[in-house]
Amino acid sequence: MTSTHVLSTLEQDGSRRWLYPRLSTGRFWHRRRWVGYALIAFFVALPHARIAGKPPVLLDIPARQVTLLGYTFLPTDTLLLAFGMLSVFLAIMLATALSGRVWCGWACPQTVYMEYLFRPIDRLFEGTSGRGGNPRRKVTGIAAVARIAIYLVLSMLLAHTFLSYFVGTDRLAIWIRSSPWQHPIAFVVMAGTTLAMLFDFLFFREQLCLIACPYGRFQSVMLDRRSLIVGYDRHRGEPRGKLRKLAVIENSSQGDCVDCKACVAVCPTGIDIRDGLQMECINCTQCIDACDEVMDKIGKPRGLIRYSSQDALAGKTSGMLRPRTLLYPIALAIAVGALAYGVITKSPFDLTLIRGAGNPYTSLGAGLVQNSIKLRIVNRTPEPRTYAVTIEPSTDVDLEVINDDLLTVAAGKNALVALSLTFKSSLTSRQGRLPAEVAVTDDQGVTRGRPFQLLGPKQ
């Protein structure tokens, strides 16, 4: 097939090719519409929900904290965060191996907002409401200003929703009611996000999927020939022929495709699904609905374009079970299990020992040696906690807390407590070491210990 344009959104002369996809309201469109509306409500409502008094998702970058499903991850949770990210990547790889680009066509916010919020507004102004396609009238003057104003308001609402995932709805509500001069950085971020969304949905549109989003390029790695895709059955459809020829010629060798190009007209990324698997395809199923409608009209069975796999469309054996669909779930179960175990067994406070700078020990005379260490306590709970410090062996080592006022730590904060440890130099080994353990107990009775070596003169 010879294309009249370089890319689906680029003409041969370098100008932008604007896409005005027709609307095919078939069975998949109805399903996607309800999924889309549900996801829009979910995206907006999620920051307002609370689990154990915390948002389900809060990416607090300034505080370096990530809250997911009521659990707050701190910068010290490197291993847990690694398992979390690994779980996300494995889940994406598994979903892609099984269902192709189901995320892009059914759940991606770009697709959901574009197809079920902004395109209907365009069609309303262009006179194509409910059917899509090329505009019946040019949007100019007051109508153009009104459309941009509606886009701006919606982009602002979406920007505030987006921002709430990073600052929380409580803080965002305070900022909305106060002057921008009281929170200039947050206001600039909100304004910048609003303008970025306005640019995206008003101008950039499907090019975000085609140019900016890396997922389409990753699909060649994550897909295999048995992955579920939206595909055209060439064995059934080729060779193509016009409907009038098929109606006249009996026992024709023509395929079922009547070359009506309905599948091309409805594609939101401007491709021809009959050219095979393409990076630009987002599995939105609009071509399936359009083709099924044509097949119904000419008395042919549905499914010329359908959910299938490359192997199945080529007439080869196809199935879900293969090495990657067996290994991905196992790896995902291990990663999620490790993450869950780490979260469940995580203590309500973190404890880190830091040996003091300078000399490893100080001789006090009369056979006594002193070590200085620092104890960092991180309170992971949403309430202030008070801690008590003890040392083992307590009979041989004298413990003094230099700044005991820091033993009360605010919620989500940390304190660096200085300790002075004094003991008899005769207790050290030939290597000048004395095993000991610092234990910290909070006011809820939870105790954590950290073993370490006291240093002194070699015997």
CSV table of C-alpha atoms in Angstrom, one decimal:
chain,number,residue,atom,x,y,z
A,1,MET,CA,0.0,0.0,0.0
A,2,THR,CA,1.4,3.4,-1.0
A,3,SER,CA,0.9,6.0,1.6
A,4,THR,CA,0.2,9.6,0.7
A,5,HIS,CA,1.8,10.8,3.9
A,6,VAL,CA,5.2,10.3,5.6
A,7,LEU,CA,3.8,9.5,9.0
A,8,SER,CA,0.2,9.1,10.2
A,9,THR,CA,0.4,12.7,11.4
A,10,LEU,CA,2.9,14.2,8.9
A,11,GLU,CA,2.3,15.0,5.3
A,12,GLN,CA,4.9,14.7,2.6
A,13,ASP,CA,5.5,18.5,2.6
A,14,GLY,CA,6.3,18.4,6.3
A,15,SER,CA,3.0,19.9,7.4
A,16,ARG,CA,0.9,18.5,10.2
A,17,ARG,CA,-1.8,16.0,9.2
A,18,TRP,CA,-4.7,16.7,11.5
A,19,LEU,CA,-6.8,13.6,12.3
A,20,TYR,CA,-10.6,13.7,12.6
A,21,PRO,CA,-11.5,10.1,13.3
A,22,ARG,CA,-15.0,9.0,12.6
A,23,LEU,CA,-16.9,7.4,15.5
A,24,SER,CA,-18.0,3.8,15.3
A,25,THR,CA,-20.4,3.0,18.2
A,26,GLY,CA,-20.1,-0.8,18.3
A,27,ARG,CA,-19.9,-3.2,21.1
A,28,PHE,CA,-16.3,-2.5,22.0
A,29,TRP,CA,-16.9,1.3,22.0
A,30,HIS,CA,-19.7,0.9,24.5
A,31,ARG,CA,-17.5,-1.2,26.8
A,32,ARG,CA,-14.6,1.2,26.5
A,33,ARG,CA,-16.9,4.2,27.1
A,34,TRP,CA,-18.1,2.8,30.5
A,35,VAL,CA,-14.6,1.8,31.4
A,36,GLY,CA,-13.4,5.3,30.4
A,37,TYR,CA,-16.1,7.1,32.5
A,38,ALA,CA,-15.3,4.8,35.5
A,39,LEU,CA,-11.6,5.6,35.2
A,40,ILE,CA,-12.2,9.3,34.9
A,41,ALA,CA,-14.2,9.1,38.2
A,42,PHE,CA,-11.5,6.9,39.7
A,43,PHE,CA,-8.6,9.2,38.7
A,44,VAL,CA,-10.5,12.2,40.2
A,45,ALA,CA,-11.7,10.5,43.4
A,46,LEU,CA,-8.6,8.5,44.3
A,47,PRO,CA,-6.6,11.4,46.0
A,48,HIS,CA,-9.6,12.1,48.2
A,49,ALA,CA,-9.9,8.6,49.6
A,50,ARG,CA,-8.1,7.6,52.8
A,51,ILE,CA,-6.5,4.3,53.9
A,52,ALA,CA,-5.4,4.3,57.6
A,53,GLY,CA,-5.8,8.1,57.5
A,54,LYS,CA,-3.5,8.4,54.4
A,55,PRO,CA,-4.2,8.9,50.7
A,56,PRO,CA,-4.0,5.7,48.6
A,57,VAL,CA,-1.3,7.4,46.4
A,58,LEU,CA,0.9,10.3,47.5
A,59,LEU,CA,4.2,11.1,45.8
A,60,ASP,CA,5.6,13.7,48.2
A,61,ILE,CA,8.8,14.6,46.4
A,62,PRO,CA,9.9,17.5,48.7
A,63,ALA,CA,9.5,15.3,51.8
A,64,ARG,CA,11.1,12.3,49.9
A,65,GLN,CA,8.1,10.1,50.8
A,66,VAL,CA,5.9,7.8,48.7
A,67,THR,CA,2.6,6.6,50.2
A,68,LEU,CA,0.9,3.6,48.5
A,69,LEU,CA,-2.3,2.0,49.9
A,70,GLY,CA,-1.8,3.6,53.3
A,71,TYR,CA,1.9,2.6,53.7
A,72,THR,CA,4.6,5.3,53.6
A,73,PHE,CA,7.9,4.5,52.0
A,74,LEU,CA,10.9,6.6,53.2
A,75,PRO,CA,14.3,7.1,51.4
A,76,THR,CA,15.7,4.4,53.7
A,77,ASP,CA,13.3,1.8,52.2
A,78,THR,CA,15.6,1.3,49.2
A,79,LEU,CA,15.0,-2.5,49.0
A,80,LEU,CA,11.2,-2.1,49.4
A,81,LEU,CA,11.1,0.6,46.7
A,82,ALA,CA,13.2,-1.6,44.4
A,83,PHE,CA,10.8,-4.6,44.8
A,84,GLY,CA,7.9,-2.2,44.2
A,85,MET,CA,9.3,-0.9,41.0
A,86,LEU,CA,10.2,-4.4,39.9
A,87,SER,CA,6.7,-5.5,40.6
A,88,VAL,CA,5.3,-2.7,38.4
A,89,PHE,CA,7.6,-3.5,35.5
A,90,LEU,CA,6.9,-7.2,35.7
A,91,ALA,CA,3.1,-6.5,35.8
A,92,ILE,CA,3.4,-4.3,32.7
A,93,MET,CA,5.5,-7.0,30.9
A,94,LEU,CA,3.0,-9.7,31.8
A,95,ALA,CA,-0.1,-7.7,30.8
A,96,THR,CA,1.6,-6.8,27.5
A,97,ALA,CA,2.6,-10.4,26.8
A,98,LEU,CA,-1.0,-11.6,27.4
A,99,SER,CA,-3.1,-8.7,26.2
A,100,GLY,CA,-0.9,-6.5,24.1
A,101,ARG,CA,-1.4,-2.7,24.5
A,102,VAL,CA,-4.6,-3.1,26.5
A,103,TRP,CA,-3.4,-0.3,28.8
A,104,CYS,CA,-3.0,2.2,25.9
A,105,GLY,CA,-6.4,1.6,24.4
A,106,TRP,CA,-8.5,1.1,27.5
A,107,ALA,CA,-6.9,2.7,30.6
A,108,CYS,CA,-4.2,5.3,29.7
A,109,PRO,CA,-5.3,8.7,30.9
A,110,GLN,CA,-4.2,10.2,27.6
A,111,THR,CA,-6.6,8.0,25.7
A,112,VAL,CA,-9.4,8.1,28.2
A,113,TYR,CA,-9.5,11.9,28.5
A,114,MET,CA,-8.9,12.5,24.8
A,115,GLU,CA,-11.6,10.1,23.5
A,116,TYR,CA,-14.2,10.6,26.2
A,117,LEU,CA,-13.7,14.2,27.3
A,118,PHE,CA,-12.0,16.4,24.7
A,119,ARG,CA,-12.9,14.8,21.4
A,120,PRO,CA,-16.7,15.0,22.2
A,121,ILE,CA,-16.2,18.8,22.8
A,122,ASP,CA,-14.4,19.1,19.4
A,123,ARG,CA,-17.2,17.3,17.7
A,124,LEU,CA,-19.8,19.5,19.3
A,125,PHE,CA,-18.2,22.6,18.0
A,126,GLU,CA,-17.4,21.1,14.6
A,127,GLY,CA,-21.0,19.9,14.0
A,128,THR,CA,-20.0,16.2,14.0
A,129,SER,CA,-21.3,15.3,17.5
A,130,GLY,CA,-22.1,11.5,17.8
A,131,ARG,CA,-20.4,10.6,14.5
A,132,GLY,CA,-17.0,12.3,14.2
A,133,GLY,CA,-15.1,12.6,10.9
A,134,ASN,CA,-14.1,15.8,9.1
A,135,PRO,CA,-15.6,19.0,10.5
A,136,ARG,CA,-18.8,20.2,9.0
A,137,ARG,CA,-17.9,23.7,9.9
A,138,LYS,CA,-14.8,25.6,10.7
A,139,VAL,CA,-14.4,26.7,14.3
A,140,THR,CA,-13.7,30.4,14.3
A,141,GLY,CA,-14.3,33.6,16.2
A,142,ILE,CA,-16.4,33.3,19.4
A,143,ALA,CA,-16.8,29.5,19.0
A,144,ALA,CA,-13.0,29.0,18.9
A,145,VAL,CA,-12.5,31.2,22.0
A,146,ALA,CA,-15.3,29.3,23.8
A,147,ARG,CA,-13.7,26.0,22.9
A,148,ILE,CA,-10.3,27.1,24.2
A,149,ALA,CA,-11.9,28.4,27.4
A,150,ILE,CA,-13.6,25.1,28.0
A,151,TYR,CA,-10.3,23.3,27.4
A,152,LEU,CA,-8.6,25.7,29.8
A,153,VAL,CA,-11.1,25.1,32.6
A,154,LEU,CA,-10.9,21.3,32.1
A,155,SER,CA,-7.1,21.4,31.9
A,156,MET,CA,-7.0,23.4,35.1
A,157,LEU,CA,-9.2,20.9,36.9
A,158,LEU,CA,-7.1,18.0,35.7
A,159,ALA,CA,-3.9,19.9,36.7
A,160,HIS,CA,-5.3,20.3,40.2
A,161,THR,CA,-6.2,16.6,40.3
A,162,PHE,CA,-2.7,15.7,39.0
A,163,LEU,CA,-1.1,18.0,41.6
A,164,SER,CA,-3.1,16.4,44.4
A,165,TYR,CA,-1.2,13.1,43.8
A,166,PHE,CA,2.0,15.0,44.8
A,167,VAL,CA,0.9,17.3,47.6
A,168,GLY,CA,-2.3,15.7,48.9
A,169,THR,CA,-5.8,17.1,48.8
A,170,ASP,CA,-5.6,18.7,52.3
A,171,ARG,CA,-2.7,20.9,51.4
A,172,LEU,CA,-4.0,21.6,47.9
A,173,ALA,CA,-7.3,22.8,49.4
A,174,ILE,CA,-5.4,25.3,51.6
A,175,TRP,CA,-3.4,26.5,48.6
A,176,ILE,CA,-6.6,27.0,46.5
A,177,ARG,CA,-8.2,29.2,49.2
A,178,SER,CA,-5.0,31.3,49.7
A,179,SER,CA,-3.1,33.8,47.6
A,180,PRO,CA,-0.6,32.4,45.0
A,181,TRP,CA,2.0,34.7,46.6
A,182,GLN,CA,1.9,32.4,49.6
A,183,HIS,CA,2.9,29.3,47.6
A,184,PRO,CA,4.5,30.6,44.4
A,185,ILE,CA,6.3,27.4,43.5
A,186,ALA,CA,3.2,25.3,43.8
A,187,PHE,CA,1.2,27.9,41.8
A,188,VAL,CA,3.8,27.9,39.0
A,189,VAL,CA,3.8,24.1,38.9
A,190,MET,CA,-0.1,24.1,38.7
A,191,ALA,CA,0.0,26.8,36.0
A,192,GLY,CA,2.7,24.9,34.0
A,193,THR,CA,0.8,21.7,34.3
A,194,THR,CA,-2.4,23.4,33.1
A,195,LEU,CA,-0.6,24.9,30.1
A,196,ALA,CA,1.0,21.5,29.3
A,197,MET,CA,-2.3,19.7,29.4
A,198,LEU,CA,-3.9,22.5,27.3
A,199,PHE,CA,-1.1,22.1,24.7
A,200,ASP,CA,-1.4,18.3,24.8
A,201,PHE,CA,-5.2,18.0,24.3
A,202,LEU,CA,-5.6,21.0,22.1
A,203,PHE,CA,-2.6,20.7,19.8
A,204,PHE,CA,-0.3,17.7,20.4
A,205,ARG,CA,-3.1,15.2,20.9
A,206,GLU,CA,-2.4,11.7,19.4
A,207,GLN,CA,1.3,12.7,18.8
A,208,LEU,CA,1.9,12.0,22.5
A,209,CYS,CA,1.3,8.3,21.8
A,210,LEU,CA,3.1,8.3,18.5
A,211,ILE,CA,6.2,10.4,19.4
A,212,ALA,CA,6.6,11.1,23.1
A,213,CYS,CA,5.4,7.9,24.8
A,214,PRO,CA,8.1,5.1,24.8
A,215,TYR,CA,5.6,2.3,25.4
A,216,GLY,CA,4.9,1.8,21.7
A,217,ARG,CA,8.6,1.3,21.1
A,218,PHE,CA,8.9,-1.1,24.0
A,219,GLN,CA,6.1,-3.3,22.6
A,220,SER,CA,8.4,-4.9,20.1
A,221,VAL,CA,10.4,-6.3,23.0
A,222,MET,CA,7.5,-7.2,25.3
A,223,LEU,CA,5.2,-8.6,22.6
A,224,ASP,CA,5.6,-12.0,21.0
A,225,ARG,CA,3.7,-13.6,18.2
A,226,ARG,CA,1.1,-15.1,20.6
A,227,SER,CA,0.3,-11.9,22.4
A,228,LEU,CA,-3.2,-10.6,22.0
A,229,ILE,CA,-3.4,-7.7,19.5
A,230,VAL,CA,-6.0,-6.1,17.2
A,231,GLY,CA,-5.2,-7.6,13.8
A,232,TYR,CA,-6.5,-7.9,10.3
A,233,ASP,CA,-7.1,-11.4,8.9
A,234,ARG,CA,-5.3,-11.3,5.6
A,235,HIS,CA,-6.1,-14.9,4.6
A,236,ARG,CA,-9.8,-14.0,4.8
A,237,GLY,CA,-9.7,-10.5,3.6
A,238,GLU,CA,-7.3,-10.6,0.6
A,239,PRO,CA,-7.4,-10.0,-2.2
A,240,ARG,CA,-9.6,-6.9,-1.6
A,241,GLY,CA,-12.3,-6.0,-4.0
A,242,LYS,CA,-15.1,-3.4,-4.3
A,243,LEU,CA,-18.5,-4.3,-3.1
A,244,ARG,CA,-20.2,-3.9,-6.5
A,245,LYS,CA,-17.8,-6.5,-8.0
A,246,LEU,CA,-18.5,-9.0,-5.3
A,247,ALA,CA,-22.2,-8.6,-5.8
A,248,VAL,CA,-22.0,-9.4,-9.5
A,249,ILE,CA,-19.4,-12.1,-9.8
A,250,GLU,CA,-20.4,-15.5,-8.5
A,251,ASN,CA,-17.7,-17.8,-6.9
A,252,SER,CA,-15.4,-14.8,-6.8
A,253,SER,CA,-11.9,-15.3,-5.5
A,254,GLN,CA,-12.0,-11.9,-3.9
A,255,GLY,CA,-11.6,-11.7,-0.1
A,256,ASP,CA,-14.1,-10.4,2.3
A,257,CYS,CA,-12.4,-6.9,2.6
A,258,VAL,CA,-14.4,-4.5,0.4
A,259,ASP,CA,-11.7,-1.8,0.7
A,260,CYS,CA,-14.2,0.6,2.2
A,261,LYS,CA,-11.5,2.1,4.4
A,262,ALA,CA,-13.9,2.4,7.4
A,263,CYS,CA,-11.1,0.9,9.6
A,264,VAL,CA,-8.8,3.8,8.5
A,265,ALA,CA,-11.4,6.5,8.9
A,266,VAL,CA,-12.1,5.6,12.6
A,267,CYS,CA,-8.5,5.1,13.7
A,268,PRO,CA,-7.5,7.8,16.3
A,269,THR,CA,-3.8,7.5,15.3
A,270,GLY,CA,-4.4,7.5,11.6
A,271,ILE,CA,-3.0,4.1,10.6
A,272,ASP,CA,-4.3,1.3,8.4
A,273,ILE,CA,-4.7,-1.8,10.5
A,274,ARG,CA,-4.5,-3.9,7.3
A,275,ASP,CA,-0.8,-3.1,7.0
A,276,GLY,CA,-0.1,-5.4,10.0
A,277,LEU,CA,1.1,-4.8,13.5
A,278,GLN,CA,2.3,-1.2,13.9
A,279,MET,CA,3.9,0.8,16.7
A,280,GLU,CA,1.1,3.5,16.3
A,281,CYS,CA,-1.7,1.0,17.1
A,282,ILE,CA,-3.1,1.5,20.6
A,283,ASN,CA,-5.6,-1.4,20.5
A,284,CYS,CA,-8.6,1.0,20.8
A,285,THR,CA,-10.8,-1.5,18.9
A,286,GLN,CA,-12.5,1.2,16.8
A,287,CYS,CA,-11.4,-0.6,13.7
A,288,ILE,CA,-13.1,-3.8,14.9
A,289,ASP,CA,-16.4,-2.0,15.5
A,290,ALA,CA,-16.2,-0.3,12.1
A,291,CYS,CA,-15.4,-3.5,10.2
A,292,ASP,CA,-18.0,-5.5,12.1
A,293,GLU,CA,-20.6,-3.0,11.1
A,294,VAL,CA,-19.6,-3.3,7.4
A,295,MET,CA,-19.6,-7.1,7.6
A,296,ASP,CA,-23.1,-7.0,9.0
A,297,LYS,CA,-24.3,-4.8,6.1
A,298,ILE,CA,-22.9,-7.1,3.4
A,299,GLY,CA,-23.9,-10.3,5.0
A,300,LYS,CA,-20.4,-11.6,6.0
A,301,PRO,CA,-19.4,-13.0,9.3
A,302,ARG,CA,-17.8,-10.6,11.8
A,303,GLY,CA,-14.1,-10.9,12.8
A,304,LEU,CA,-12.3,-9.8,9.7
A,305,ILE,CA,-10.5,-7.4,12.1
A,306,ARG,CA,-10.5,-8.8,15.6
A,307,TYR,CA,-8.6,-9.5,18.8
A,308,SER,CA,-6.2,-12.3,17.9
A,309,SER,CA,-2.4,-12.9,17.8
A,310,GLN,CA,0.1,-12.8,15.0
A,311,ASP,CA,0.4,-16.6,15.0
A,312,ALA,CA,-3.4,-17.2,15.0
A,313,LEU,CA,-3.8,-14.7,12.1
A,314,ALA,CA,-1.1,-16.5,10.2
A,315,GLY,CA,-2.9,-19.8,10.7
A,316,LYS,CA,-0.4,-21.2,13.2
A,317,THR,CA,-1.0,-22.8,16.5
A,318,SER,CA,-1.6,-20.2,19.2
A,319,GLY,CA,-2.1,-20.3,22.9
A,320,MET,CA,-1.5,-18.4,26.1
A,321,LEU,CA,1.0,-20.8,27.6
A,322,ARG,CA,4.6,-20.1,26.6
A,323,PRO,CA,7.9,-19.5,28.5
A,324,ARG,CA,7.3,-15.8,29.1
A,325,THR,CA,3.7,-16.2,30.3
A,326,LEU,CA,5.0,-18.8,32.8
A,327,LEU,CA,8.1,-17.0,34.0
A,328,TYR,CA,6.6,-13.5,34.3
A,329,PRO,CA,3.9,-14.6,36.8
A,330,ILE,CA,6.5,-16.5,38.9
A,331,ALA,CA,8.9,-13.5,38.9
A,332,LEU,CA,6.0,-11.2,39.7
A,333,ALA,CA,4.8,-13.4,42.6
A,334,ILE,CA,8.3,-13.4,44.1
A,335,ALA,CA,8.6,-9.7,43.8
A,336,VAL,CA,5.2,-8.9,45.2
A,337,GLY,CA,5.7,-11.5,48.0
A,338,ALA,CA,9.0,-10.0,48.9
A,339,LEU,CA,7.4,-6.5,49.0
A,340,ALA,CA,4.5,-7.7,51.1
A,341,TYR,CA,6.8,-9.5,53.5
A,342,GLY,CA,9.0,-6.4,53.9
A,343,VAL,CA,6.0,-4.2,54.5
A,344,ILE,CA,4.4,-6.5,57.0
A,345,THR,CA,7.5,-7.1,59.0
A,346,LYS,CA,8.7,-3.5,58.9
A,347,SER,CA,9.2,-1.9,62.3
A,348,PRO,CA,7.3,1.3,63.2
A,349,PHE,CA,10.7,3.0,63.5
A,350,ASP,CA,14.1,2.7,61.9
A,351,LEU,CA,17.4,2.6,63.8
A,352,THR,CA,20.9,3.4,62.5
A,353,LEU,CA,24.2,3.5,64.4
A,354,ILE,CA,26.9,6.0,63.3
A,355,ARG,CA,30.3,5.9,64.8
A,356,GLY,CA,31.6,9.3,66.0
A,357,ALA,CA,34.2,11.1,63.9
A,358,GLY,CA,37.8,11.4,65.1
A,359,ASN,CA,39.6,8.9,67.4
A,360,PRO,CA,37.9,5.5,67.7
A,361,TYR,CA,38.0,5.8,71.5
A,362,THR,CA,39.2,8.1,74.3
A,363,SER,CA,41.2,7.0,77.3
A,364,LEU,CA,39.8,8.6,80.5
A,365,GLY,CA,42.4,7.3,82.9
A,366,ALA,CA,41.9,4.8,85.8
A,367,GLY,CA,41.5,2.1,83.2
A,368,LEU,CA,38.4,3.5,81.6
A,369,VAL,CA,37.7,4.0,77.9
A,370,GLN,CA,35.0,6.1,76.2
A,371,ASN,CA,33.3,5.6,72.8
A,372,SER,CA,31.1,8.2,71.2
A,373,ILE,CA,28.4,7.1,68.7
A,374,LYS,CA,25.3,8.6,67.2
A,375,LEU,CA,21.9,7.0,66.9
A,376,ARG,CA,19.5,8.0,64.2
A,377,ILE,CA,15.9,7.2,65.0
A,378,VAL,CA,13.3,7.5,62.2
A,379,ASN,CA,9.7,7.6,63.4
A,380,ARG,CA,7.6,5.9,60.7
A,381,THR,CA,4.2,6.3,62.5
A,382,PRO,CA,1.7,9.1,62.0
A,383,GLU,CA,2.0,10.1,65.7
A,384,PRO,CA,4.9,11.4,67.9
A,385,ARG,CA,6.8,8.7,69.7
A,386,THR,CA,9.1,8.7,72.7
A,387,TYR,CA,12.0,6.2,72.8
A,388,ALA,CA,14.2,4.7,75.5
A,389,VAL,CA,17.8,3.6,74.9
A,390,THR,CA,19.5,0.7,76.7
A,391,ILE,CA,22.9,-1.0,76.3
A,392,GLU,CA,23.9,-4.6,76.6
A,393,PRO,CA,25.9,-5.7,78.6
A,394,SER,CA,24.5,-3.1,80.9
A,395,THR,CA,26.6,-4.2,83.8
A,396,ASP,CA,29.9,-3.5,82.0
A,397,VAL,CA,29.1,-0.5,80.0
A,398,ASP,CA,27.9,2.9,81.3
A,399,LEU,CA,25.5,4.6,78.8
A,400,GLU,CA,24.9,8.3,78.8
A,401,VAL,CA,22.5,10.0,76.4
A,402,ILE,CA,23.9,13.4,75.6
A,403,ASN,CA,20.8,15.0,74.1
A,404,ASP,CA,17.9,13.0,75.6
A,405,ASP,CA,15.4,15.7,74.6
A,406,LEU,CA,15.6,14.3,71.1
A,407,LEU,CA,14.2,11.0,72.2
A,408,THR,CA,10.7,12.3,71.4
A,409,VAL,CA,10.4,12.2,67.7
A,410,ALA,CA,7.6,13.8,65.7
A,411,ALA,CA,5.5,11.8,63.2
A,412,GLY,CA,7.4,10.9,60.1
A,413,LYS,CA,10.6,12.7,61.4
A,414,ASN,CA,14.0,11.6,62.5
A,415,ALA,CA,16.4,12.5,65.3
A,416,LEU,CA,20.1,12.1,65.7
A,417,VAL,CA,20.9,11.2,69.3
A,418,ALA,CA,24.5,11.3,70.7
A,419,LEU,CA,25.5,8.5,73.0
A,420,SER,CA,28.6,8.3,75.3
A,421,LEU,CA,29.6,4.7,76.3
A,422,THR,CA,32.2,4.2,79.0
A,423,PHE,CA,33.7,0.8,80.0
A,424,LYS,CA,36.9,-0.7,81.5
A,425,SER,CA,39.7,-1.1,79.0
A,426,SER,CA,40.4,-4.6,80.4
A,427,LEU,CA,37.2,-5.9,78.9
A,428,THR,CA,38.3,-5.6,75.3
A,429,SER,CA,39.7,-8.5,73.3
A,430,ARG,CA,43.1,-8.9,71.8
A,431,GLN,CA,41.9,-7.0,68.8
A,432,GLY,CA,40.7,-4.1,71.1
A,433,ARG,CA,37.0,-4.9,70.6
A,434,LEU,CA,34.0,-5.5,73.0
A,435,PRO,CA,30.7,-6.8,71.5
A,436,ALA,CA,27.7,-4.8,72.6
A,437,GLU,CA,24.2,-4.1,71.5
A,438,VAL,CA,22.1,-0.9,71.6
A,439,ALA,CA,18.4,-1.5,72.1
A,440,VAL,CA,15.7,1.2,71.5
A,441,THR,CA,12.1,0.8,72.8
A,442,ASP,CA,9.2,3.1,71.8
A,443,ASP,CA,6.3,4.0,74.1
A,444,GLN,CA,4.2,1.3,72.5
A,445,GLY,CA,6.6,-1.4,73.7
A,446,VAL,CA,8.2,-2.1,70.3
A,447,THR,CA,12.0,-2.9,70.7
A,448,ARG,CA,14.7,-2.9,68.1
A,449,GLY,CA,18.4,-3.7,68.6
A,450,ARG,CA,21.6,-3.0,66.8
A,451,PRO,CA,24.8,-5.0,67.6
A,452,PHE,CA,28.1,-3.2,67.2
A,453,GLN,CA,31.7,-3.3,68.5
A,454,LEU,CA,33.0,-1.0,71.2
A,455,LEU,CA,36.6,-0.1,70.5
A,456,GLY,CA,39.5,0.2,73.0
A,457,PRO,CA,43.2,-0.6,73.5
A,458,LYS,CA,44.4,-4.1,72.3
A,459,GLN,CA,45.2,-6.4,75.2
